[in-house]
mmCIF file of C-alpha atoms in Angstrom:
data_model
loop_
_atom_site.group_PDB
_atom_site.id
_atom_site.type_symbol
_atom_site.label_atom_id
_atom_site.label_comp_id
_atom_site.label_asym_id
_atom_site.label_seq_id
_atom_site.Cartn_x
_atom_site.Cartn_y
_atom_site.Cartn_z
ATOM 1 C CA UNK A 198 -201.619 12.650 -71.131
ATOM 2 C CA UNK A 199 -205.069 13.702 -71.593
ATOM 3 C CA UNK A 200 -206.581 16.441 -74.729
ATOM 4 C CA UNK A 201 -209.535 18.066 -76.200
ATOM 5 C CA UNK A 202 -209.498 17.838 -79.825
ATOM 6 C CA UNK A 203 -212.013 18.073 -83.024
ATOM 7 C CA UNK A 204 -211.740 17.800 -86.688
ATOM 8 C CA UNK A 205 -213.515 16.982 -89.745
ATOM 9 C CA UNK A 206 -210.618 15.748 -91.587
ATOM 10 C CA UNK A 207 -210.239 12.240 -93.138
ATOM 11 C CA UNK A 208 -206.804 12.115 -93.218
ATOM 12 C CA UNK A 209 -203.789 10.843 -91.082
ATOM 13 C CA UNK A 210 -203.014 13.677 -87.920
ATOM 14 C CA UNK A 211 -201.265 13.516 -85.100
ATOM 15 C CA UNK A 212 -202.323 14.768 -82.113
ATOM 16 C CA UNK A 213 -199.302 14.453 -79.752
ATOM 17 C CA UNK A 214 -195.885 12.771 -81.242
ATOM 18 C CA UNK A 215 -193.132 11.683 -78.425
ATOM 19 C CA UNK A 216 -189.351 10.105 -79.873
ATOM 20 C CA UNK A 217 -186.513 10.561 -81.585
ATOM 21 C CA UNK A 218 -185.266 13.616 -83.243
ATOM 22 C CA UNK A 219 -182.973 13.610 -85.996
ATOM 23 C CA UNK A 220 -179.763 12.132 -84.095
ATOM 24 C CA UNK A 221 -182.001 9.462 -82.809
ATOM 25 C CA UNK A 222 -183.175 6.924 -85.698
ATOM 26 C CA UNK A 223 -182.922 3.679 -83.429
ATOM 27 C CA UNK A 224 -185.100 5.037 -80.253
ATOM 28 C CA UNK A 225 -189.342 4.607 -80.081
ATOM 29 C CA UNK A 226 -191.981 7.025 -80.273
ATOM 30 C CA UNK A 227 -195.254 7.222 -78.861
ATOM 31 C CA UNK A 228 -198.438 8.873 -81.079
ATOM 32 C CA UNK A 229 -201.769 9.794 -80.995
ATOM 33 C CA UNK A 230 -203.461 10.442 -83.915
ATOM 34 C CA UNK A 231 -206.893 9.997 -85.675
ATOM 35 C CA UNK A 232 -206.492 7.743 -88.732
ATOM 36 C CA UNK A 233 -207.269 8.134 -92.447
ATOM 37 C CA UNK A 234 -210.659 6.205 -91.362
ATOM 38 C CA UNK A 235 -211.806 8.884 -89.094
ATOM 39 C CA UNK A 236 -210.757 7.171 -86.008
ATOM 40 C CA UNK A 237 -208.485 7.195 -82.876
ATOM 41 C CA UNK A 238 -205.525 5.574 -82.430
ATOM 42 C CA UNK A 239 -202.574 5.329 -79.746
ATOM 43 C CA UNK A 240 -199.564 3.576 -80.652
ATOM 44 C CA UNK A 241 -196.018 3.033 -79.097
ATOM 45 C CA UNK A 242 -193.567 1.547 -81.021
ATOM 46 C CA UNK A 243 -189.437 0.845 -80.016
ATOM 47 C CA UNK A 244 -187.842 2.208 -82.971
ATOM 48 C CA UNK A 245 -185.177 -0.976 -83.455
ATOM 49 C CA UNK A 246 -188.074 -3.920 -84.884
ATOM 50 C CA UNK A 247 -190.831 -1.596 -85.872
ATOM 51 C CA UNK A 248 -192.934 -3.638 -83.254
ATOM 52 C CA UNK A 249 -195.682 -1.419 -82.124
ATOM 53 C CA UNK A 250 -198.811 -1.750 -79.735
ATOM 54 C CA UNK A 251 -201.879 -0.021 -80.252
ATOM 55 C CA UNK A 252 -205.243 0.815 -79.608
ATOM 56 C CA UNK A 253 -208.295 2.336 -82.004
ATOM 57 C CA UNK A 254 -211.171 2.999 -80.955
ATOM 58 C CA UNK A 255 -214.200 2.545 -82.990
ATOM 59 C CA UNK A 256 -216.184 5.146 -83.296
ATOM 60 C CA UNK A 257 -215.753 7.821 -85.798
ATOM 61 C CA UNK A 258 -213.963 10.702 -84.064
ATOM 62 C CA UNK A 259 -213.787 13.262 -86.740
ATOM 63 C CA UNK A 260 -217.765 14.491 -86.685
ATOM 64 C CA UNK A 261 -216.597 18.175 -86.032
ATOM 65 C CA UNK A 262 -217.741 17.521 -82.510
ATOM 66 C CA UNK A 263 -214.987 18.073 -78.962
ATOM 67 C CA UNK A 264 -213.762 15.072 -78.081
ATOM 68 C CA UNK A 265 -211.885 14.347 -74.881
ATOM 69 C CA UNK A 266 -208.604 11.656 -74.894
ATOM 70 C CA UNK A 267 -206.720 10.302 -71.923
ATOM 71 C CA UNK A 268 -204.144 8.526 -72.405
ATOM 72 C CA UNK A 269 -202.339 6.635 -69.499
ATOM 73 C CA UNK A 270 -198.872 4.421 -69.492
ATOM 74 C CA UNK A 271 -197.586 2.353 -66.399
ATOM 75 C CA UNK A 272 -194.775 0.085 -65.901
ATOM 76 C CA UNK A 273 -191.854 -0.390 -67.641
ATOM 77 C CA UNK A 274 -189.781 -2.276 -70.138
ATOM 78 C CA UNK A 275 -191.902 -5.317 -71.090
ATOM 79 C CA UNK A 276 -194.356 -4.729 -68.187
ATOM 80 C CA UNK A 277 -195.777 -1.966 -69.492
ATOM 81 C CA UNK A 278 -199.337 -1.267 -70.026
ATOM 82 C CA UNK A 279 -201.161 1.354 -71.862
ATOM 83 C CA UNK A 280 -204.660 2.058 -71.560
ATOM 84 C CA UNK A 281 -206.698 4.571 -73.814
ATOM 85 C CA UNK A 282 -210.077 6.476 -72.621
ATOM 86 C CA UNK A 283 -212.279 8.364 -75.214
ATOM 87 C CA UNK A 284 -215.175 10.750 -74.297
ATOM 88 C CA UNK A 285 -215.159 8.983 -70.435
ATOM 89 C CA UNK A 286 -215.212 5.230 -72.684
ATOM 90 C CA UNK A 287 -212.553 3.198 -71.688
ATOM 91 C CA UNK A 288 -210.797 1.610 -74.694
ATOM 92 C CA UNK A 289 -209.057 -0.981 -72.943
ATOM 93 C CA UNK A 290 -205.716 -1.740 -72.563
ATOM 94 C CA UNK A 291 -202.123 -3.315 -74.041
ATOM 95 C CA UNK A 292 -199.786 -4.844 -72.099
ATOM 96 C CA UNK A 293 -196.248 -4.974 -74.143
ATOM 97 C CA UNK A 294 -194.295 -8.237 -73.834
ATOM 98 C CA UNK A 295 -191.892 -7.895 -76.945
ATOM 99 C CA UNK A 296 -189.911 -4.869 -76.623
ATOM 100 C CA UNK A 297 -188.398 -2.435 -74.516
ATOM 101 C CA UNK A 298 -191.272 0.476 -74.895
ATOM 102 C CA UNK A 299 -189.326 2.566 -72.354
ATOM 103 C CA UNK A 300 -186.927 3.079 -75.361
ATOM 104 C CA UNK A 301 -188.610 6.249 -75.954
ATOM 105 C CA UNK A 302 -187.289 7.590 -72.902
ATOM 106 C CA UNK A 303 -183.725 6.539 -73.796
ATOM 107 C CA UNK A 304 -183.559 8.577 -76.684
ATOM 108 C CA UNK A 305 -180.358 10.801 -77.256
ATOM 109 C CA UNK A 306 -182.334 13.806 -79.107
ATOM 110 C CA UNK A 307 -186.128 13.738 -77.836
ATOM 111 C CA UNK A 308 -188.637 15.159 -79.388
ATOM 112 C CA UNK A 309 -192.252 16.402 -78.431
ATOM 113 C CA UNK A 310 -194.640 17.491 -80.915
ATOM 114 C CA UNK A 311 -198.475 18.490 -80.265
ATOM 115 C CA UNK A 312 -200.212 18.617 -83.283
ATOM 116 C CA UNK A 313 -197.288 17.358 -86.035
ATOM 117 C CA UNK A 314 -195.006 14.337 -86.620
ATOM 118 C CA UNK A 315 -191.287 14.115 -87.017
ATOM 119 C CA UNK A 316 -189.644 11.412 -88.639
ATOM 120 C CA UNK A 317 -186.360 10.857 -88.098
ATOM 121 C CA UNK A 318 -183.782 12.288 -90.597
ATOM 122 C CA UNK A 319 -185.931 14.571 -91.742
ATOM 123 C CA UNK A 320 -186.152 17.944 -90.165
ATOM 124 C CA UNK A 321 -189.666 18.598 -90.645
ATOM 125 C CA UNK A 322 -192.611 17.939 -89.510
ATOM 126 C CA UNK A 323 -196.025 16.177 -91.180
ATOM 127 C CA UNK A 324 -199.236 15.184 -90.403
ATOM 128 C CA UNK A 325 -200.421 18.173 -89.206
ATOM 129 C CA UNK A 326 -203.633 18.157 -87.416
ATOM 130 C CA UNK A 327 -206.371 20.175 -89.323
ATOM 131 C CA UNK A 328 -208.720 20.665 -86.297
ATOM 132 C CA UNK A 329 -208.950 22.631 -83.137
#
């Protein structure tokens, strides 16, 4: 997945949102968002534990300036690994070891969101992104 984003905002927003809709409570979900802190973050998490892999970067990303993200995913099941790229900077990677994080796929009532979340159960969406 790759985007151009940019914001000002301090606040939680989520870029791209991937999981369970409202039927599907138990399944993953995959995010990118920028954080309260101004930042970047990827994260994939398998829905049944709440165990979650992730990666930030470090650099502020909400300076009001375009920023490009790629995100890429290989592998599955426990051999999958998850590497993050800001502005041509390569974040590094995650390897998963402790959960299925092909659970997302799985999942009875998917969901895709660009530029909102949705939890499960709740039939709405938050975290809007407040950017272009």
């Amino acid at each position: 997945m790759e985007a151009w984003f940019k914001t000002t905002a301090y606040t939680d927003q989520v870029i791209y949102f991937a999981g369970a809709g409202q039927a599907g409570c138990g399944y993953g979900k995959v995010v990118l968002r920028t954080t309260a802190a101004g930042k970047l973050r990827y994260y994939v998490e398998d829905g049944a534990t709440g165990n979650n892999a992730s990666i930030e970067s470090a650099v502020l990303v909400n300076n009001g300036q375009w920023h490009h993200v790629v995100v890429n995913r290989t592998g599955t099941g426990a051999n999958t690994t998850i590497r993050l790229w800001l502005d041509g900077a390569d974040l590094g990677t995650v390897t998963t070891s402790q959960y299925p994080i092909n659970s997302v796929d799985a999942a009875t009532s998917p969901v895709s969101n660009i530029g909102s979340f949705y939890p499960c159960n709740s039939g709405v969406g938050y975290a809007y992104f407040n950017g272009t």
